[in-house]
Structure formats: C-alpha cells, structure tokens
C-alpha cells in the first residue's frame, strides 16, 4: 500500500474510507508481526544484525548500543513528527478540516514519527542482553530494560492512544478545529515530553560508560546541546496556534507558555551542560524551528509561522548562573525562573512585538506576569531537579521532588484555567459595511468599515481588533489573512487590506480585550458536511457578538449531555497525569539507584563526567 | 464539495493497535516470568547486576524466559 493509494482513496463519502481501513490494518499487522518477530529473534540470539548495527553505532557515538541506536532513531522520528505537525497545522489553517484521517500528506509524517517514537523506546528495552545500568527495570530474570527506553515507549504509547481517542472525541463532540483539543494535546504532548525520556536514556548510557567517556568530538558535544534544543522545541508545541496568529484563546496564555518552556529548558540545559548551554540550545532550537517554518511556509506554500526565540530568557538564566546560586540547583531554578518570567519575557516581547501578528499590549502585562511568574518559578525548579538527575547529584528527599512536580502541575493548571476564562459581552453588536474592491474572476475582495455598539465596548489598549480570514485554500494567498483594524473614532474601525469573502474563506471580526473575547461573522460558506448554512457577506449588516468558538469551530456539536464532556476531559487528563507521574518516577528511580551504587561501588568520586564550561 | 466532519473509528485503531499489542506481549512475558520465578526462589533476579560495564557477553543462556518484546 503506497501513500498515493491512501491519498487517492481519501475522497468524500464513506465507500473510500474502507480502502483506508484495509490499507492501514494491513500495515498495522505487518508492523506488529515484524516488531514482535525481530524482538523475539534478538532476545533468543537467533539474529545478530540488530546487535551488530547497534554496536557499530555505539562505538561511533561512544555510548552503549541501546543508547546510540535510540538517539539516532529518536532524532529522525521527532524531526519527522515536528515537520508533519507544523505542516498539518498550516494545512488546516489554510484549507480547513480533513475529509479523513489520511487525507492530508502531513498526517503520514505525524503517524510515522509517533510510531517510530514508540518503536525507538521498545527497541531500547529489547536491545540490551546485559542489565543496562543500575536503574534498569526488570522485565524477566534475564531481561532488563533501561528506564529511559521504558519512558520513551510510554510517551509514544500516550501519543498513539490519542489517535483513537481523537476519533471518539470527534464522533461525540464534533471535530474541534483547534490545536487545543484535549486529544490533540495528547498527540503533541506525548512527542513533546519524550524529550525528557531521551535525555534520561542518554544519561543512563553515559553512566554505564563510566567516568572515562569523553564527549570530545564536536559532533558528540553538538548532539548533547541539540537534545536540549529539542527540549525547548518539545515544550513549545502548545504555542503553535499563537505562532500562526490564529490563536483561539486569550493572548495572555502566550507569555505564560513561553515562560514555562523557557524556564524548564534553559535552567536544565545550563545546570547540565554548563556555561553557555542555555543560549546554545536556544540557538539550535531556532535553527530547527526556522528550517521547518521555512519549508512549510515559503517552500510548500502554507501560511507562514513564527516561533519564540528564547534567547532573552536563556540570557537571563546564563547571567543568574554567574552568581554562586548555580551551586544550589533548586534555589537557582526558582530564581532563574523568576528572571525568565519577568526580564526574560520582556526581552522575548521585543521579538514577539516585531514579527507576530499580535504584539503584547501594555494592558496585558499585569495579568501576564501574574500567570507567568509562578509558572516560571515552578518550571524552573522542575528543570533544576531534572538537571540534578542528569548530572548525578543526589536529589532531595522524594517527598520534596514529588511535591515540586505536583505543585508545578497545579500552578500550570491554574494559570491555564485563568487564561481560559472569557466573557462574551451582552447586547453588543457590530455594524459592518463592506465595499467591493477590484477582484479576480470568481473572487470577491472587500474593504470593511466597522462600527461597534456600544462604542465604549473596547478599551484604548485591547489585545486585538482584527478581521481574520482563513481556510480559503492554500492556493489563495496561503489561505490565511489577518488584518489589524485601524481605529478612526470611538468604536469605529476600518480595514487596511483587501478582505476575501468568497469560496471557502471564513471571515470574521475578532475582538479580545482583557476577559472580553468575542467575534462577529462576516462571511461563512455553506457547509453541508455539518449542516451549516451560509452566512452571506452583505453590503451592510448588524450582527451581535457571539462566542468565537461558535464561528471558528462550527464543526463542534452540542448534541451531547454536558457531563459527557467533563468525563471525556477527565479521561484525557488522567492519561496526562499518568504520563507526568511515570516520567517523575523514572527520573527519581535513576537518581535513587545512582546514589546507592556510588556509595557502594565508587570510591573515586562521582561517576558523572564533569559538565563542560 | 461535501467534507464529512466524521469518520469511522476503525480508521484510527490501526494507528495504535500495534503499540498496544507489543505492550501487551511485554506485560505478558513479565507476568509469566514473575509467576514462574515465584516458585523458583527468584534466584535469577540479581544475575545481571554485575555486568553494568556495557560489555556484552555472548554466553548468557537463551533461556525460555527470555521471550519476545
């Protein structure tokens, strides 16, 4: 079954879907049998090629075979998944929803990437004949698996479980065309958090190699910095809607998300790899994200996207690390987190204001800081704890570490919940006058004059007053247009660029001002797939402000009891908490076994290689 | 063109079924070993503890506890 067959099969209607079922089932069966068979033959010593291959890589990369092969596989898989993910988001923004699960080529990269993530994890478990390090988990009496491999497989499994859950979700609640659907968060979160698993696996391998292993070649050093660059990217996956300028949530979430990722990754990189590591890792993340954005946007013709630079936060962490605080990791994590959540964010805002569609207005900062600072402090402490594991320093009592993780989950959860609070103003409406502009054959471009009632609905410094047009097809100006309206009087705005109101474009007026977040449809095409009627683009119309979700996510339905939504959300939340707990357990186990073995077997200081710098 | 907002659950199952099967087999192998070793005084539990140096010996017996992944 070739990709072409899948794509060709994926047209409308139900009949073609059967081809996809048969094709995917066949592939799934072959993969399952191949995995089990190779694993069985390897464990029974009937084949040697897997062992030889991994050992060759191990020699080359100065790591045990079960680390070298995995890190290579992992790098390939995670870059494939990242590319597929960004491309997929860009296609959905430009084209709208998919007719089927394999209807868009980006899905192959995601599926391939997530599945290979799982395979890389299980391979790390299957490969070693001898016990891979002191913290290895016993599977049978003669088979031990490295903790990092186990965690990587769990991350992959968590992400893959997202596929069927996503389908059930769509079936019950309608398709949620947003990145922040709970099941979508599983798909991307599993891949994002797997960076922690690979860091732990790599550390286990380094520890097994003993204190004499020197990361002396440039390639090896670069790879270690790259893994922390990956950590920056992995923790940034939740920001992608903001990166494209189509966020369906309040803008105040963005600085909080950036602070969270920056504090964790920069603190961990700096404490693990030494001076300069936070900046180098942020720089490598820019290279990778930049390359992906370049391919997806200018090369493949999708909507353009930006990404957080993290250089400001990384610089703050580096500066704070010049003090003696760096010798006390947890305190350093907290202080550096505070720095990231304040000065770091301000530095980052210079970049956001320069290139993003939605600069951060001054009026947003008090709430942004109130959300970001606690999150950054908590994430900084967690990053420091991970760095302690990765450098073989004894963690504080388990209760302290577990408390830190639990508090972090609660603080992040609280901040996100606050960010989700929105209000739709009562009795507010917009009178929109459209003037036709010269357009190509079959198209209709207009300019808009917008009068909002009441005129004082929007303050002097709102997050945004824009007209968003999207899903117009990537062939038409990438299928995305965002116009920041120009204010010409109290409650009176006008457009600054031609606005498409034809074909499959969905065009609406968007307002976000503090907790107020609402929209007014301007043009929505008829959509028989979901039984939606056209909202015509009239020369003059007065329509009330409504919740944006009802316009942006017309596919969602409300034909379900409200408790079902809560239960479904709790199922996804449960899976997520389990994954975080498992990662915490793994890091704790690696550290606990370390202290014991050092005390019992090592008289010549820590086995851990000294950090660079 | 009509684009359905819904598709059959069957399409998603192949995406994760192999992973679940593999996890199931590993759990099965581990459980079986634990059941077997419960009666055998658990002697094999520590026999790999000494080989933490990363070298790979060829002589460990391909025992029948050493199942598939």
XYZ file of C-alpha atoms in Angstrom:
682
model
C 0.000 0.000 0.000
C 1.604 3.204 -1.051
C 0.935 6.670 0.222
C -0.559 7.528 -3.150
C -3.157 4.811 -2.753
C -4.130 6.173 0.644
C -4.440 9.707 -0.580
C -6.333 8.709 -3.696
C -8.700 6.714 -1.553
C -9.491 9.618 0.680
C -12.225 11.449 -1.089
C -15.636 12.240 0.249
C -18.231 9.732 1.231
C -17.979 6.515 3.162
C -17.008 3.997 0.495
C -13.470 5.205 0.008
C -12.784 5.059 3.714
C -12.922 1.274 3.519
C -9.757 1.313 1.422
C -8.058 3.232 4.172
C -9.255 0.772 6.788
C -7.942 -2.195 4.828
C -4.664 -0.477 3.941
C -3.946 0.750 7.421
C -4.933 -2.522 9.031
C -2.595 -4.396 6.716
C 0.263 -2.045 7.516
C -0.529 -2.277 11.215
C -0.496 -6.056 11.126
C 2.797 -6.225 9.253
C 4.374 -3.759 11.680
C 3.126 -5.673 14.713
C 4.346 -9.037 13.455
C 7.696 -7.591 12.357
C 8.266 -5.904 15.709
C 7.419 -8.984 17.740
C 9.350 -11.321 15.466
C 12.525 -9.221 15.376
C 12.347 -8.709 19.118
C 11.852 -12.412 19.717
C 14.729 -13.434 17.424
C 17.007 -10.841 19.017
C 16.240 -11.891 22.566
C 16.762 -15.556 21.626
C 20.123 -14.682 19.997
C 18.919 -16.058 16.662
C 19.844 -12.897 14.766
C 22.943 -10.776 15.052
C 22.335 -7.905 12.638
C 20.461 -5.804 15.170
C 23.189 -6.286 17.747
C 25.943 -5.589 15.207
C 24.225 -2.486 13.891
C 23.627 -1.018 17.314
C 27.135 -1.848 18.495
C 28.669 -0.176 15.461
C 26.672 2.951 16.243
C 27.603 2.601 19.902
C 31.318 2.630 19.111
C 30.902 5.616 16.841
C 28.934 7.664 19.350
C 30.760 6.403 22.463
C 27.581 5.206 24.043
C 26.115 1.772 24.808
C 24.391 0.271 21.742
C 20.933 0.684 23.301
C 21.521 4.428 23.547
C 23.331 5.157 20.297
C 20.747 3.451 18.069
C 17.876 5.046 20.001
C 19.208 8.580 19.910
C 19.638 8.324 16.145
C 16.196 6.820 15.628
C 14.704 9.334 18.022
C 16.226 12.322 16.286
C 14.863 11.151 12.943
C 11.456 10.409 14.328
C 10.984 13.587 16.307
C 12.032 15.821 13.437
C 9.643 13.948 11.135
C 6.863 14.389 13.688
C 7.650 18.071 14.201
C 7.640 18.729 10.476
C 4.420 16.780 9.967
C 2.813 18.580 12.882
C 3.641 22.114 11.747
C 2.742 21.265 8.157
C -0.537 19.733 9.269
C -1.466 22.783 11.327
C -0.634 25.028 8.376
C -2.802 22.927 6.042
C -5.737 23.037 8.447
C -5.417 26.793 8.804
C -5.227 27.218 5.050
C -7.747 24.551 3.998
C -9.961 23.690 6.957
C -10.747 20.235 8.218
C -9.790 16.964 6.567
C -12.137 14.579 4.826
C -10.407 11.616 6.504
C -7.539 10.597 8.737
C -5.071 10.107 5.887
C -6.442 12.741 3.575
C -3.538 15.065 4.073
C 0.085 14.141 3.485
C 1.291 15.709 6.729
C -0.533 13.016 8.674
C 1.915 10.407 7.381
C 4.803 12.248 8.965
C 2.952 12.518 12.271
C 1.912 8.879 12.268
C 5.361 7.728 11.193
C 7.058 9.964 13.748
C 4.880 8.972 16.689
C 5.035 5.311 15.825
C 8.794 5.345 15.419
C 8.971 7.082 18.778
C 7.247 4.093 20.300
C 9.476 1.694 18.350
C 12.630 3.521 19.473
C 11.527 3.155 23.075
C 10.710 -0.538 22.808
C 13.943 -1.195 20.905
C 15.892 0.368 23.774
C 14.107 -2.061 26.051
C 14.716 -5.090 23.842
C 18.314 -4.459 22.751
C 20.493 -4.972 25.860
C 21.372 -8.574 26.700
C 23.006 -7.480 29.941
C 21.449 -5.331 32.587
C 21.665 -1.781 31.197
C 22.792 0.133 34.259
C 21.883 0.105 37.905
C 18.459 1.648 37.478
C 17.263 -0.753 34.779
C 13.783 -2.170 35.214
C 13.461 -5.925 35.467
C 11.147 -7.450 32.894
C 12.207 -11.055 33.343
C 15.089 -12.630 35.271
C 17.336 -12.304 32.238
C 15.855 -9.231 30.640
C 16.278 -5.718 31.976
C 15.191 -2.505 30.275
C 16.695 0.959 30.666
C 14.318 3.395 32.362
C 14.708 5.931 29.535
C 13.611 3.317 26.971
C 10.572 2.484 29.035
C 9.670 6.174 29.372
C 10.162 6.758 25.650
C 7.838 3.876 24.832
C 5.286 5.259 27.300
C 5.435 8.690 25.657
C 4.908 7.048 22.271
C 2.028 4.956 23.584
C 0.403 8.013 25.192
C 0.600 9.876 21.894
C -0.692 6.900 19.895
C -3.640 6.394 22.263
C -4.517 9.944 21.247
C -5.445 8.717 17.741
C -8.460 6.537 18.647
C -9.446 8.883 21.485
C -9.364 11.738 18.995
C -11.716 9.835 16.751
C -14.119 9.038 19.554
C -13.959 12.693 20.548
C -14.828 13.871 17.047
C -17.659 11.369 16.887
C -19.246 12.568 20.119
C -18.469 16.262 20.180
C -17.849 17.076 16.534
C -14.472 17.929 15.065
C -12.633 20.536 17.094
C -10.559 22.510 14.608
C -8.088 23.762 17.176
C -4.750 22.613 18.432
C -6.019 22.764 21.980
C -8.491 19.941 21.710
C -7.748 17.602 24.624
C -6.936 14.649 22.388
C -4.813 16.828 20.107
C -2.839 17.822 23.182
C -2.172 14.125 23.809
C -0.803 13.635 20.301
C 1.602 16.546 20.547
C 2.255 16.368 24.285
C 3.468 12.779 24.094
C 6.021 13.751 21.472
C 6.973 16.928 23.329
C 7.548 15.217 26.665
C 9.524 12.392 25.047
C 12.478 14.778 25.016
C 12.721 14.239 28.767
C 12.773 10.481 28.189
C 15.605 10.686 25.663
C 17.657 12.899 27.986
C 17.258 10.320 30.745
C 18.105 7.436 28.413
C 21.193 9.231 27.207
C 22.243 9.824 30.797
C 21.773 6.161 31.697
C 24.019 5.271 28.782
C 26.635 7.808 29.778
C 26.654 6.480 33.320
C 27.170 2.918 32.094
C 30.152 4.071 30.007
C 31.794 5.205 33.250
C 33.702 8.358 34.135
C 36.287 7.937 31.377
C 33.970 8.621 28.478
C 34.887 11.940 26.977
C 32.499 13.867 24.789
C 35.474 15.253 22.981
C 34.345 15.329 19.396
C 32.414 18.294 18.119
C 29.626 16.045 16.881
C 29.084 14.496 20.290
C 29.061 17.863 22.009
C 26.696 19.232 19.426
C 24.359 16.282 19.913
C 24.130 16.943 23.629
C 23.358 20.608 23.091
C 20.906 19.562 20.397
C 18.980 17.393 22.831
C 18.364 20.485 24.956
C 17.428 22.449 21.846
C 14.920 19.657 21.316
C 13.670 20.205 24.855
C 12.954 23.856 24.037
C 11.028 22.777 20.926
C 9.267 19.898 22.654
C 7.901 22.209 25.328
C 6.905 24.805 22.696
C 4.420 22.584 20.863
C 1.487 24.027 22.769
C 2.094 27.514 21.338
C 1.653 26.688 17.657
C -1.721 28.447 17.209
C -0.110 31.623 18.508
C 2.817 31.105 16.136
C 0.474 31.169 13.139
C -1.564 34.085 14.502
C -4.794 32.079 14.724
C -4.993 31.618 18.488
C -8.480 30.737 19.655
C -7.584 31.504 23.245
C -6.678 34.679 25.075
C -3.336 36.232 24.194
C -2.276 36.233 27.851
C -1.650 32.472 27.608
C 1.215 33.007 25.203
C 3.733 34.660 27.573
C 2.875 32.057 30.196
C 3.522 29.188 27.773
C 6.791 30.740 26.669
C 7.910 31.341 30.253
C 7.079 27.744 31.189
C 9.065 26.202 28.348
C 11.945 28.650 28.693
C 12.362 28.275 32.442
C 12.397 24.481 32.327
C 14.634 24.015 29.297
C 17.084 26.870 29.933
C 17.607 26.025 33.605
C 18.040 22.333 32.825
C 20.454 22.986 29.948
C 22.563 25.450 31.913
C 22.844 23.234 35.001
C 23.547 20.083 32.971
C 25.958 21.276 30.290
C 27.469 24.340 31.917
C 28.169 27.861 30.830
C 26.587 28.975 27.569
C 24.468 25.830 27.210
C 21.122 27.613 27.572
C 21.965 30.060 24.796
C 23.486 27.414 22.516
C 20.459 25.146 22.987
C 18.065 28.029 22.278
C 20.110 28.835 19.168
C 19.891 25.248 17.904
C 16.142 25.280 18.541
C 15.905 28.404 16.379
C 17.786 26.656 13.567
C 15.433 23.646 13.610
C 12.205 25.590 14.028
C 13.381 28.090 11.441
C 14.115 25.346 8.920
C 10.706 23.728 9.466
C 8.881 27.078 9.190
C 10.815 27.852 6.023
C 9.876 24.536 4.406
C 6.221 24.701 5.477
C 5.698 28.356 4.602
C 7.717 29.677 1.673
C 8.637 26.270 0.170
C 5.381 24.296 0.493
C 3.172 27.368 0.222
C 1.387 27.076 3.583
C 0.697 30.005 5.918
C 3.836 31.435 7.474
C 4.568 30.848 11.136
C 6.981 32.315 13.662
C 8.344 30.850 16.867
C 9.565 32.043 20.231
C 13.306 32.721 20.167
C 14.004 32.005 23.857
C 17.282 33.914 23.568
C 16.231 36.554 26.112
C 15.146 34.044 28.758
C 18.281 31.962 28.079
C 20.445 35.036 28.539
C 18.760 35.796 31.870
C 19.409 32.235 33.048
C 23.062 32.457 31.978
C 23.560 35.732 33.826
C 21.968 34.466 37.025
C 24.139 31.349 36.761
C 27.241 33.534 37.028
C 26.409 34.037 40.698
C 27.023 31.417 43.357
C 23.367 30.439 43.125
C 24.283 27.888 40.465
C 25.706 25.673 43.205
C 22.270 25.304 44.784
C 20.197 23.881 41.933
C 16.672 24.143 43.330
C 17.109 27.691 44.573
C 18.787 28.563 41.298
C 15.849 27.061 39.404
C 13.409 29.210 41.344
C 15.415 32.431 40.997
C 16.196 31.818 37.337
C 12.514 31.001 36.788
C 11.609 34.340 38.310
C 14.106 36.037 35.995
C 12.666 34.212 32.980
C 9.110 35.148 33.966
C 9.983 38.847 34.192
C 13.065 40.185 32.384
C 13.218 37.142 30.111
C 9.644 37.671 28.975
C 10.255 41.358 28.404
C 13.229 40.515 26.150
C 11.122 37.919 24.330
C 8.334 40.502 23.880
C 10.670 42.609 21.732
C 10.743 39.748 19.215
C 7.028 38.990 19.534
C 6.121 42.650 19.014
C 8.403 42.840 15.986
C 7.194 39.846 13.953
C 4.000 38.320 15.367
C 0.522 39.318 14.217
C -0.483 40.045 17.797
C 2.024 42.104 19.811
C 1.617 42.055 23.585
C -0.206 45.262 24.659
C 0.859 47.063 27.834
C -2.568 46.475 29.381
C -1.973 42.722 29.278
C 1.238 42.698 31.306
C -0.170 42.679 34.880
C -2.188 39.525 34.228
C 0.577 38.041 32.084
C 3.087 38.453 34.902
C 0.649 37.143 37.498
C 0.308 33.972 35.423
C 3.858 33.657 34.125
C 5.961 34.289 37.219
C 4.580 31.457 39.382
C 4.623 29.098 36.390
C 8.204 30.023 35.501
C 9.409 29.596 39.088
C 7.763 26.176 39.370
C 9.025 25.041 35.966
C 12.500 26.368 36.787
C 12.581 24.223 39.934
C 11.490 21.168 37.927
C 14.139 21.895 35.305
C 16.722 22.067 38.092
C 15.528 18.742 39.504
C 15.903 17.096 36.088
C 19.371 18.626 35.760
C 20.318 17.124 39.124
C 19.320 13.700 37.820
C 21.239 14.302 34.571
C 24.406 15.296 36.440
C 24.227 12.589 39.093
C 23.628 14.891 42.051
C 21.582 13.432 44.845
C 18.001 14.696 44.745
C 16.371 15.991 47.912
C 14.001 13.634 49.690
C 11.440 12.062 47.328
C 8.654 13.957 49.093
C 10.242 17.269 48.079
C 10.720 16.275 44.456
C 7.208 14.863 44.163
C 5.782 17.952 45.861
C 7.637 20.169 43.381
C 6.120 18.287 40.437
C 2.621 18.274 41.933
C 2.797 21.983 42.751
C 4.030 22.684 39.209
C 1.127 20.756 37.677
C -1.313 22.683 39.877
C 0.264 26.079 39.178
C 0.344 25.485 35.422
C -3.203 24.124 35.542
C -4.368 27.169 37.484
C -2.698 29.576 35.078
C -4.182 27.825 32.043
C -7.626 27.775 33.664
C -7.403 31.511 34.300
C -6.316 32.037 30.718
C -9.375 30.125 29.505
C -11.789 32.497 31.281
C -13.543 34.598 28.662
C -16.668 36.704 28.546
C -18.971 37.498 25.655
C -20.495 40.973 26.122
C -24.297 41.138 26.287
C -26.182 43.358 23.891
C -23.083 44.218 21.887
C -23.099 44.219 18.123
C -21.090 45.327 15.144
C -22.413 47.132 12.100
C -20.175 46.184 9.215
C -20.307 47.910 5.842
C -18.484 46.150 3.012
C -17.295 47.888 -0.157
C -16.367 45.729 -3.119
C -12.807 46.079 -4.350
C -11.476 45.095 -7.794
C -11.135 41.307 -7.686
C -10.037 38.477 -9.957
C -12.662 36.481 -11.840
C -14.777 34.424 -9.442
C -13.398 36.091 -6.358
C -14.778 38.823 -4.136
C -12.500 41.102 -2.146
C -13.930 43.863 0.024
C -12.923 46.602 2.412
C -14.755 46.873 5.717
C -15.997 49.715 7.842
C -16.820 48.527 11.353
C -18.904 50.364 13.971
C -19.105 48.648 17.316
C -22.020 49.226 19.653
C -21.728 50.254 22.422
C -18.871 52.483 21.330
C -17.018 52.057 24.626
C -17.025 48.254 24.419
C -13.331 48.142 23.545
C -10.751 49.881 25.728
C -7.903 52.015 24.407
C -5.396 49.146 24.537
C -7.097 45.875 23.523
C -5.267 42.648 22.692
C -6.754 42.690 19.252
C -9.452 44.100 16.977
C -8.927 42.247 13.726
C -10.608 40.661 10.788
C -9.456 37.076 10.351
C -9.950 35.232 7.076
C -8.829 31.625 6.957
C -9.415 28.219 5.360
C -9.599 29.897 1.962
C -7.369 27.209 0.395
C -3.577 27.393 0.461
C -3.578 28.211 -3.251
C -5.245 31.558 -2.456
C -2.670 33.648 -0.632
C -1.864 30.681 1.621
C -5.444 30.560 2.844
C -4.867 32.975 5.712
C -5.238 36.750 6.107
C -5.117 38.711 9.346
C -5.944 42.414 9.257
C -5.332 44.578 12.328
C -8.071 47.185 12.024
C -7.274 50.869 12.115
C -9.254 52.896 14.653
C -10.804 56.008 13.162
C -13.085 57.062 16.043
C -14.771 55.783 19.192
C -15.938 52.259 18.379
C -15.224 52.933 14.718
C -12.642 50.877 12.812
C -11.745 50.169 9.212
C -9.794 47.503 7.370
C -6.328 48.132 5.981
C -6.111 45.378 3.347
C -8.481 43.578 0.939
C -10.622 41.015 2.744
C -11.690 37.796 0.951
C -15.400 36.927 1.218
C -15.795 34.198 -1.398
C -15.317 30.467 -1.940
C -14.344 28.533 1.145
C -12.961 31.537 3.067
C -14.279 32.004 6.576
C -14.094 35.655 7.565
C -14.965 37.168 10.911
C -14.399 40.184 13.112
C -12.437 39.273 16.250
C -12.187 41.238 19.470
C -10.136 40.378 22.533
C -9.851 42.938 25.293
C -8.999 41.628 28.746
C -11.541 38.946 29.533
C -13.758 40.019 26.658
C -13.336 37.659 23.755
C -15.947 37.531 21.043
C -16.480 37.558 17.315
C -18.924 38.606 14.635
C -19.183 36.516 11.463
C -18.721 38.431 8.204
C -18.746 35.574 5.695
C -19.108 31.843 6.298
C -19.750 29.492 3.364
C -22.472 26.868 3.469
C -21.098 23.594 4.834
C -23.421 20.657 4.073
C -20.969 18.261 5.798
C -22.041 19.704 9.141
C -25.431 21.031 8.056
C -24.358 24.683 8.340
C -25.975 27.410 6.259
C -24.113 30.224 4.575
C -23.611 33.491 6.425
C -23.589 35.880 3.456
C -21.271 38.866 3.182
C -23.848 41.652 2.967
C -23.084 45.200 1.878
C -24.258 46.287 5.293
C -25.114 44.126 8.272
C -25.557 44.431 12.026
C -24.852 41.228 13.863
C -24.403 40.543 17.590
C -21.102 39.496 19.173
C -21.052 35.783 19.887
C -18.611 33.341 21.413
C -15.814 32.933 18.888
C -15.767 29.164 19.221
C -19.176 29.008 17.575
C -17.701 30.650 14.476
C -14.161 29.297 14.479
C -15.203 25.750 15.322
C -18.507 25.370 13.525
C -17.850 21.625 13.393
C -18.377 21.205 17.121
C -21.828 19.968 18.036
C -23.805 20.263 21.229
C -25.902 17.110 20.895
C -24.440 15.523 23.965
C -25.053 15.712 27.697
C -22.702 18.177 29.356
C -21.393 15.609 31.855
C -20.051 13.565 28.954
C -17.719 16.388 28.026
C -16.422 16.517 31.603
C -15.887 12.755 31.709
C -14.077 12.812 28.367
C -11.880 15.648 29.570
C -11.104 13.738 32.766
C -10.071 10.645 30.780
C -7.564 12.704 28.814
C -6.415 14.489 31.997
C -5.928 11.134 33.696
C -3.732 9.827 30.845
C -1.691 13.026 31.010
C -1.181 12.898 34.758
C -0.142 9.246 34.462
C 2.492 10.189 31.895
C 3.864 13.005 34.081
C 3.880 10.658 37.079
C 5.737 7.986 35.095
C 8.370 10.490 33.927
C 8.805 11.686 37.515
C 9.074 8.110 38.742
C 11.698 7.300 36.078
C 13.866 10.289 36.902
C 13.591 9.500 40.603
C 14.498 5.856 40.057
C 17.590 6.720 38.033
C 18.729 9.127 40.726
C 17.977 6.790 43.630
C 19.941 3.900 42.117
C 22.774 6.244 41.408
C 23.270 7.312 44.971
C 23.245 3.723 46.149
C 25.712 2.446 43.580
C 28.028 5.383 44.117
C 28.034 4.771 47.843
C 28.655 1.067 47.409
C 30.975 0.769 44.469
C 32.683 4.025 43.754
C 35.456 5.447 45.853
C 36.820 7.777 43.228
C 34.228 10.498 43.213
C 31.137 10.840 41.067
C 30.862 8.677 38.011
C 29.344 11.529 36.161
C 31.516 13.343 33.630
C 32.117 16.919 34.630
C 29.879 19.354 32.756
C 31.526 21.457 30.097
C 32.261 25.062 30.689
C -17.753 19.644 -2.088
C -19.084 17.900 0.972
C -16.454 17.178 3.551
C -17.752 14.947 6.286
C -16.756 16.018 9.759
C -16.880 12.486 10.961
C -15.232 9.237 10.037
C -15.257 5.737 11.295
C -13.390 4.769 14.420
C -11.974 1.787 12.530
C -9.587 4.146 10.804
C -7.835 5.149 13.998
C -7.457 1.708 15.519
C -4.624 0.562 13.215
C -2.687 3.637 14.306
C -2.243 2.391 17.801
C -3.161 -1.280 17.773
C 0.424 -2.484 17.135
C 1.661 -0.481 20.113
C -0.983 -1.958 22.373
C -0.228 -5.486 21.158
C 3.500 -5.011 21.766
C 2.884 -3.608 25.254
C 0.521 -6.493 25.941
C 3.132 -9.073 24.950
C 5.824 -7.431 27.119
C 3.478 -7.322 30.111
C 2.505 -10.950 29.469
C 6.150 -12.054 29.327
C 6.959 -10.145 32.507
C 3.952 -11.571 34.359
C 4.744 -15.103 33.252
C 8.314 -14.751 34.430
C 7.224 -13.447 37.794
C 4.752 -16.298 38.184
C 7.412 -18.839 37.290
C 10.060 -17.299 39.486
C 7.743 -17.136 42.479
C 8.101 -20.907 42.780
C 11.840 -20.927 41.969
C 13.172 -18.808 44.812
C 13.768 -15.881 42.490
C 17.430 -16.839 42.028
C 17.857 -15.123 38.693
C 16.940 -11.704 39.954
C 20.460 -10.481 40.551
C 22.485 -12.322 37.965
C 22.834 -9.328 35.713
C 23.803 -6.918 38.443
C 27.498 -7.468 37.874
C 27.589 -6.623 34.207
C 26.995 -2.908 34.349
C 30.045 -2.069 32.315
C 28.291 -2.105 28.989
C 30.228 -5.036 27.550
C 28.046 -7.647 26.025
C 28.753 -11.190 26.951
C 27.781 -13.847 24.485
C 27.388 -16.678 26.906
C 24.172 -15.938 28.710
C 21.856 -18.788 28.020
C 18.989 -18.191 25.656
C 16.547 -19.273 28.319
C 12.925 -19.707 27.548
C 12.098 -16.876 29.938
C 13.727 -14.568 27.511
C 10.662 -14.033 25.442
C 9.712 -11.666 22.741
C 9.392 -7.912 23.344
